[in-house]
mmCIF file of C-alpha atoms in Angstrom:
data_model
loop_
_atom_site.group_PDB
_atom_site.id
_atom_site.type_symbol
_atom_site.label_atom_id
_atom_site.label_comp_id
_atom_site.label_asym_id
_atom_site.label_seq_id
_atom_site.Cartn_x
_atom_site.Cartn_y
_atom_site.Cartn_z
ATOM 1 C CA MET A 299 -30.712 24.849 38.880
ATOM 2 C CA ASN A 300 -33.349 21.569 38.655
ATOM 3 C CA SER A 301 -31.555 18.994 41.252
ATOM 4 C CA LYS A 302 -33.992 16.264 39.539
ATOM 5 C CA LEU A 303 -31.833 16.322 36.100
ATOM 6 C CA PRO A 304 -29.501 13.915 36.113
ATOM 7 C CA ALA A 305 -25.844 13.648 36.425
ATOM 8 C CA VAL A 306 -24.508 14.321 32.169
ATOM 9 C CA VAL A 307 -27.049 15.910 30.245
ATOM 10 C CA THR A 308 -27.886 17.551 26.421
ATOM 11 C CA LEU A 309 -26.909 20.730 25.874
ATOM 12 C CA GLY A 310 -30.987 20.975 24.489
ATOM 13 C CA GLU A 311 -31.711 19.230 28.032
ATOM 14 C CA LEU A 312 -29.567 21.464 30.058
ATOM 15 C CA LEU A 313 -31.321 24.637 28.206
ATOM 16 C CA ARG A 314 -34.651 23.482 28.867
ATOM 17 C CA ALA A 315 -34.155 23.032 32.745
ATOM 18 C CA SER A 316 -32.147 26.335 33.379
ATOM 19 C CA PRO A 317 -34.399 28.951 34.641
ATOM 20 C CA THR A 318 -34.873 32.438 32.793
ATOM 21 C CA PRO A 319 -31.765 34.558 34.288
ATOM 22 C CA GLN A 320 -33.262 37.328 36.644
ATOM 23 C CA PRO A 321 -32.798 40.991 35.339
ATOM 24 C CA CYS A 322 -30.226 42.847 37.756
ATOM 25 C CA LEU A 323 -31.480 44.584 40.557
ATOM 26 C CA VAL A 324 -29.322 47.944 40.027
ATOM 27 C CA GLU A 325 -28.109 48.761 36.314
ATOM 28 C CA PRO A 326 -26.821 49.033 34.467
ATOM 29 C CA GLY A 327 -24.886 45.240 35.608
ATOM 30 C CA LEU A 328 -24.094 47.192 38.410
ATOM 31 C CA LEU A 329 -25.959 44.467 41.067
ATOM 32 C CA PRO A 330 -26.965 41.339 39.470
ATOM 33 C CA ALA A 331 -29.992 39.021 41.164
ATOM 34 C CA GLN A 332 -27.816 37.388 43.977
ATOM 35 C CA GLY A 333 -24.676 38.991 43.195
ATOM 36 C CA ILE A 334 -22.049 40.440 45.097
ATOM 37 C CA LEU A 335 -20.976 44.022 44.748
ATOM 38 C CA PHE A 336 -17.926 45.821 46.714
ATOM 39 C CA CYS A 337 -17.994 48.900 47.544
ATOM 40 C CA GLY A 338 -14.661 50.435 48.500
ATOM 41 C CA GLY A 339 -12.496 53.607 48.195
ATOM 42 C CA GLU A 340 -10.433 56.272 50.662
ATOM 43 C CA PRO A 341 -11.329 56.814 53.582
ATOM 44 C CA LYS A 342 -14.011 59.330 55.293
ATOM 45 C CA VAL A 343 -14.737 59.426 51.588
ATOM 46 C CA GLY A 344 -18.827 58.435 51.485
ATOM 47 C CA LYS A 345 -19.177 55.384 51.455
ATOM 48 C CA SER A 346 -21.292 54.700 54.069
ATOM 49 C CA ILE A 347 -23.433 57.557 52.542
ATOM 50 C CA LEU A 348 -23.580 55.804 49.249
ATOM 51 C CA VAL A 349 -24.463 52.588 49.596
ATOM 52 C CA THR A 350 -27.018 53.894 52.110
ATOM 53 C CA ASN A 351 -28.797 55.818 49.537
ATOM 54 C CA LEU A 352 -28.481 52.554 47.065
ATOM 55 C CA ALA A 353 -29.997 50.837 50.144
ATOM 56 C CA LEU A 354 -33.214 53.373 50.525
ATOM 57 C CA ALA A 355 -33.407 53.451 46.227
ATOM 58 C CA LEU A 356 -33.552 50.021 46.285
ATOM 59 C CA ALA A 357 -36.034 49.958 49.097
ATOM 60 C CA ALA A 358 -38.243 52.338 47.574
ATOM 61 C CA GLY A 359 -37.233 51.376 43.741
ATOM 62 C CA SER A 360 -36.060 55.306 43.478
ATOM 63 C CA SER A 361 -33.567 55.891 40.580
ATOM 64 C CA ARG A 362 -32.733 58.722 41.938
ATOM 65 C CA ILE A 363 -28.904 58.555 42.843
ATOM 66 C CA GLY A 364 -28.043 57.817 39.142
ATOM 67 C CA PHE A 365 -28.374 54.770 38.745
ATOM 68 C CA GLU A 366 -31.885 52.940 37.081
ATOM 69 C CA ILE A 367 -33.850 50.567 39.720
ATOM 70 C CA PRO A 368 -36.587 48.977 38.126
ATOM 71 C CA ALA A 369 -38.108 47.704 41.019
ATOM 72 C CA ALA A 370 -38.307 47.753 44.891
ATOM 73 C CA ARG A 371 -36.715 45.301 46.727
ATOM 74 C CA ARG A 372 -36.381 44.049 50.371
ATOM 75 C CA VAL A 373 -33.399 45.708 51.609
ATOM 76 C CA LEU A 374 -31.344 43.810 55.322
ATOM 77 C CA VAL A 375 -28.455 46.874 56.878
ATOM 78 C CA CYS A 376 -26.164 45.606 58.521
ATOM 79 C CA GLN A 377 -24.177 47.900 60.100
ATOM 80 C CA PHE A 378 -21.411 48.351 62.669
ATOM 81 C CA GLU A 379 -19.860 52.368 62.397
ATOM 82 C CA LEU A 380 -23.075 54.444 63.705
ATOM 83 C CA PRO A 381 -25.227 53.083 66.755
ATOM 84 C CA THR A 382 -28.084 52.252 66.189
ATOM 85 C CA GLU A 383 -29.760 55.574 67.367
ATOM 86 C CA GLN A 384 -27.516 58.345 65.299
ATOM 87 C CA PHE A 385 -27.699 55.388 62.276
ATOM 88 C CA ALA A 386 -31.537 56.312 63.104
ATOM 89 C CA VAL A 387 -31.523 59.559 62.531
ATOM 90 C CA ARG A 388 -29.333 59.214 59.204
ATOM 91 C CA LEU A 389 -32.008 57.368 57.783
ATOM 92 C CA ALA A 390 -35.057 60.025 59.200
ATOM 93 C CA GLU A 391 -33.012 62.271 57.200
ATOM 94 C CA MET A 392 -32.619 60.947 53.749
ATOM 95 C CA ARG A 393 -35.967 59.531 54.320
ATOM 96 C CA LYS A 394 -37.229 62.769 53.544
ATOM 97 C CA PRO A 395 -37.241 63.013 49.283
ATOM 98 C CA LEU A 396 -38.374 59.302 49.369
ATOM 99 C CA GLY A 397 -41.371 59.743 52.150
ATOM 100 C CA SER A 398 -42.921 56.972 53.255
ATOM 101 C CA ALA A 399 -41.414 54.808 49.949
ATOM 102 C CA ALA A 400 -38.989 52.935 51.737
ATOM 103 C CA ASP A 401 -40.608 52.207 55.067
ATOM 104 C CA SER A 402 -42.060 48.851 54.617
ATOM 105 C CA ASN A 403 -39.101 47.166 52.959
ATOM 106 C CA LEU A 404 -36.382 48.254 54.140
ATOM 107 C CA PHE A 405 -34.815 46.690 57.904
ATOM 108 C CA ILE A 406 -31.654 47.211 59.968
ATOM 109 C CA ASP A 407 -30.038 44.583 62.162
ATOM 110 C CA THR A 408 -30.342 46.384 65.411
ATOM 111 C CA ARG A 409 -27.799 43.668 66.348
ATOM 112 C CA ALA A 410 -25.714 43.188 64.496
ATOM 113 C CA ALA A 411 -22.405 44.126 66.246
ATOM 114 C CA GLY A 412 -20.742 41.629 67.698
ATOM 115 C CA HIS A 413 -21.329 38.628 65.673
ATOM 116 C CA LEU A 414 -18.531 37.399 62.916
ATOM 117 C CA LEU A 415 -19.494 35.675 59.940
ATOM 118 C CA SER A 416 -16.060 33.807 59.833
ATOM 119 C CA SER A 417 -18.196 32.002 63.252
ATOM 120 C CA PRO A 418 -21.033 29.843 62.869
ATOM 121 C CA GLN A 419 -23.113 31.654 65.410
ATOM 122 C CA GLY A 420 -22.480 34.652 63.501
ATOM 123 C CA LEU A 421 -22.910 33.699 60.520
ATOM 124 C CA ASN A 422 -26.414 31.903 61.287
ATOM 125 C CA HIS A 423 -27.298 35.620 63.093
ATOM 126 C CA PHE A 424 -27.072 37.377 59.636
ATOM 127 C CA LEU A 425 -29.155 33.993 57.607
ATOM 128 C CA ALA A 426 -31.498 34.333 60.423
ATOM 129 C CA ALA A 427 -32.068 38.098 60.030
ATOM 130 C CA ALA A 428 -32.603 37.562 55.858
ATOM 131 C CA GLN A 429 -34.640 35.470 56.571
ATOM 132 C CA THR A 430 -36.844 37.070 58.865
ATOM 133 C CA ALA A 431 -36.909 40.103 56.704
ATOM 134 C CA SER A 432 -36.844 37.679 53.086
ATOM 135 C CA ALA A 433 -34.085 40.255 52.134
ATOM 136 C CA GLU A 434 -33.507 40.542 48.290
ATOM 137 C CA VAL A 435 -30.277 42.062 49.535
ATOM 138 C CA ILE A 436 -28.197 42.012 52.473
ATOM 139 C CA VAL A 437 -25.311 45.256 53.124
ATOM 140 C CA LEU A 438 -22.559 44.680 54.854
ATOM 141 C CA ASP A 439 -20.921 47.687 56.224
ATOM 142 C CA PRO A 440 -18.069 47.359 56.288
ATOM 143 C CA LEU A 441 -16.660 43.766 55.951
ATOM 144 C CA TYR A 442 -14.090 44.613 58.514
ATOM 145 C CA SER A 443 -16.340 44.634 61.218
ATOM 146 C CA THR A 444 -17.669 41.248 60.058
ATOM 147 C CA HIS A 445 -14.559 38.692 60.587
ATOM 148 C CA ASP A 446 -11.435 38.525 62.639
ATOM 149 C CA LYS A 447 -9.325 37.414 60.196
ATOM 150 C CA ASP A 448 -6.071 38.598 59.024
ATOM 151 C CA GLU A 449 -7.256 40.307 55.535
ATOM 152 C CA ASN A 450 -3.443 40.364 54.892
ATOM 153 C CA ASP A 451 -3.702 36.180 54.797
ATOM 154 C CA THR A 452 -5.143 35.442 51.349
ATOM 155 C CA ARG A 453 -6.136 31.431 52.713
ATOM 156 C CA ALA A 454 -7.734 33.702 55.320
ATOM 157 C CA MET A 455 -9.617 35.852 53.289
ATOM 158 C CA ALA A 456 -10.424 32.566 50.588
ATOM 159 C CA ALA A 457 -12.398 31.486 53.037
ATOM 160 C CA LEU A 458 -13.925 34.754 54.429
ATOM 161 C CA CYS A 459 -14.525 34.781 50.478
ATOM 162 C CA GLN A 460 -16.636 31.633 51.231
ATOM 163 C CA THR A 461 -18.618 33.135 53.903
ATOM 164 C CA LEU A 462 -20.056 35.209 52.001
ATOM 165 C CA LEU A 463 -20.839 32.780 49.123
ATOM 166 C CA ARG A 464 -22.534 30.409 51.902
ATOM 167 C CA LEU A 465 -24.385 34.017 53.160
ATOM 168 C CA ARG A 466 -25.614 34.768 49.664
ATOM 169 C CA ASP A 467 -26.364 31.370 48.483
ATOM 170 C CA ALA A 468 -28.378 30.490 51.487
ATOM 171 C CA SER A 469 -29.999 33.710 51.619
ATOM 172 C CA LYS A 470 -30.321 33.624 48.010
ATOM 173 C CA ALA A 471 -29.745 37.799 48.534
ATOM 174 C CA ALA A 472 -27.453 39.803 46.558
ATOM 175 C CA LEU A 473 -25.073 41.393 48.825
ATOM 176 C CA VAL A 474 -23.359 44.547 49.132
ATOM 177 C CA VAL A 475 -20.289 44.544 51.510
ATOM 178 C CA VAL A 476 -18.801 47.694 52.233
ATOM 179 C CA HIS A 477 -14.574 46.896 52.341
ATOM 180 C CA HIS A 478 -11.703 49.196 52.340
ATOM 181 C CA VAL A 479 -8.302 49.397 50.277
ATOM 182 C CA ARG A 480 -4.594 49.545 50.446
ATOM 183 C CA LYS A 481 -2.838 52.256 51.249
ATOM 184 C CA ALA A 482 -1.339 52.989 48.577
ATOM 185 C CA ILE A 483 -3.560 51.888 44.858
ATOM 186 C CA SER A 484 -2.742 53.605 40.850
ATOM 187 C CA ARG A 485 -5.879 55.704 39.201
ATOM 188 C CA TYR A 486 -6.804 52.667 37.309
ATOM 189 C CA GLU A 487 -7.088 50.121 39.791
ATOM 190 C CA VAL A 488 -10.728 49.599 41.336
ATOM 191 C CA GLY A 489 -10.930 45.896 42.374
ATOM 192 C CA SER A 490 -7.459 44.336 42.829
ATOM 193 C CA ALA A 491 -7.640 48.208 45.060
ATOM 194 C CA PHE A 492 -9.544 46.382 47.721
ATOM 195 C CA ARG A 493 -7.567 44.854 50.489
ATOM 196 C CA GLY A 494 -7.504 40.493 49.525
ATOM 197 C CA SER A 495 -8.411 41.546 46.378
ATOM 198 C CA GLY A 496 -6.969 38.329 45.093
ATOM 199 C CA ALA A 497 -10.252 36.533 47.343
ATOM 200 C CA LEU A 498 -12.279 38.983 46.447
ATOM 201 C CA ASN A 499 -11.988 39.329 42.640
ATOM 202 C CA ALA A 500 -13.430 35.287 42.316
ATOM 203 C CA VAL A 501 -16.127 35.890 44.455
ATOM 204 C CA GLY A 502 -17.326 39.691 43.855
ATOM 205 C CA ASP A 503 -20.040 40.481 40.743
ATOM 206 C CA SER A 504 -18.527 43.973 40.808
ATOM 207 C CA TYR A 505 -16.825 47.157 42.128
ATOM 208 C CA VAL A 506 -17.599 50.418 43.086
ATOM 209 C CA LEU A 507 -14.159 52.101 43.810
ATOM 210 C CA LEU A 508 -14.966 56.425 45.164
ATOM 211 C CA ALA A 509 -12.573 58.526 45.255
ATOM 212 C CA ARG A 510 -12.569 62.752 45.661
ATOM 213 C CA PRO A 511 -11.676 64.352 42.271
ATOM 214 C CA SER A 512 -10.581 67.943 42.743
ATOM 215 C CA ALA A 513 -14.245 68.850 41.715
ATOM 216 C CA GLY A 514 -15.227 70.261 45.294
ATOM 217 C CA PRO A 515 -15.629 69.082 48.658
ATOM 218 C CA ASN A 516 -18.940 67.375 47.960
ATOM 219 C CA THR A 517 -17.954 65.552 44.759
ATOM 220 C CA VAL A 518 -16.404 62.291 44.218
ATOM 221 C CA GLU A 519 -15.275 59.311 41.147
ATOM 222 C CA LEU A 520 -17.014 56.682 41.024
ATOM 223 C CA ARG A 521 -15.233 53.676 38.654
ATOM 224 C CA PHE A 522 -16.557 50.476 38.055
ATOM 225 C CA GLN A 523 -15.527 47.021 36.988
ATOM 226 C CA PHE A 524 -18.119 45.044 35.917
ATOM 227 C CA ARG A 525 -17.910 40.854 35.749
ATOM 228 C CA TYR A 526 -20.632 40.129 33.162
ATOM 229 C CA ALA A 527 -21.656 43.787 31.887
ATOM 230 C CA ALA A 528 -19.425 45.775 29.850
ATOM 231 C CA ALA A 529 -17.027 48.117 31.472
ATOM 232 C CA LYS A 530 -18.639 51.773 31.842
ATOM 233 C CA GLN A 531 -16.800 55.469 32.160
ATOM 234 C CA PRO A 532 -15.577 56.718 35.370
ATOM 235 C CA LYS A 533 -18.999 59.006 36.563
ATOM 236 C CA LEU A 534 -18.964 62.245 39.032
ATOM 237 C CA LEU A 535 -21.882 62.401 41.815
ATOM 238 C CA SER A 536 -22.479 66.087 43.873
ATOM 239 C CA LEU A 537 -23.544 65.202 47.512
ATOM 240 C CA ASP A 538 -26.040 67.704 49.321
ATOM 241 C CA PRO A 539 -25.076 67.344 52.902
ATOM 242 C CA LYS A 540 -28.338 68.915 53.459
ATOM 243 C CA THR A 541 -30.903 65.947 52.936
ATOM 244 C CA LEU A 542 -27.317 63.435 52.531
ATOM 245 C CA TRP A 543 -27.760 62.243 48.304
ATOM 246 C CA PHE A 544 -25.304 61.397 45.932
ATOM 247 C CA SER A 545 -26.685 62.738 42.956
ATOM 248 C CA SER A 546 -25.544 62.776 39.264
ATOM 249 C CA ALA A 547 -23.278 65.229 38.614
ATOM 250 C CA GLY A 548 -22.207 62.892 35.139
ATOM 251 C CA GLU A 549 -18.621 61.864 33.927
ATOM 252 C CA ALA A 550 -15.820 62.165 35.115
ATOM 253 C CA PRO A 551 -13.594 64.506 33.063
ATOM 254 C CA ALA A 552 -11.779 62.882 30.283
ATOM 255 C CA ALA A 553 -8.068 65.609 31.608
ATOM 256 C CA ALA A 554 -9.390 64.275 35.049
ATOM 257 C CA ILE A 555 -9.112 60.716 34.396
ATOM 258 C CA LYS A 556 -4.878 60.682 33.297
ATOM 259 C CA SER A 557 -4.249 63.489 35.134
ATOM 260 C CA ARG A 558 -4.828 61.334 38.850
ATOM 261 C CA ARG A 559 -2.060 59.532 39.317
ATOM 262 C CA LYS A 560 -2.378 58.131 42.846
ATOM 263 C CA VAL A 561 -5.323 57.525 45.282
#
């Protein structure tokens, strides 16, 4: 918004000064420009693989995982699960179907471990990394490795969420955040299934929950909750264990939707 506007303006003045809304980075409505996407699910369900697929697809401008990506974006990956060498091996496998399409747009923060968003020094580290990459998207995988707060404490999580907003606003990048869910959730929960959901619901623009249906060991069901887009039916993705890429396997069957009661 134009900072030179008077404190009080007419509707006409406001609309004339407002910038044209930017298109979503991932359609339909999955990742708005400068939005925050939370991705969660059961342990070992494939959250990190899916998010890395998404990072590579965004960097390449490829829609190969079943979501429309209108244009290539500069993506910074801050991951804490694997040593950098092992993560490089995973990326090398995933890169093969894309060739060099993502090479100049995908950036990896090799010194992310040990830096906490919950401290001023840690926040400055991630901002500096985002600035170096000129990042349009920042991936944080997983969220619990970026802070030392009690995720059952509403105030602590609210403060952490404010830090996420500061990271987004200062970097002007969208955030993709991998986060874990509560131990027992109902079949129909999505955004409220995440730990600290009371605070997360105030900052998230979209939520994706991964679950194992009965379709097979390499199939996951995705359920969605969007703040600004229309509701989307759950869909199935199938993982190719050789390429480490998910691909669309259609919408979740209605019978499966009704039968699954707990995650």
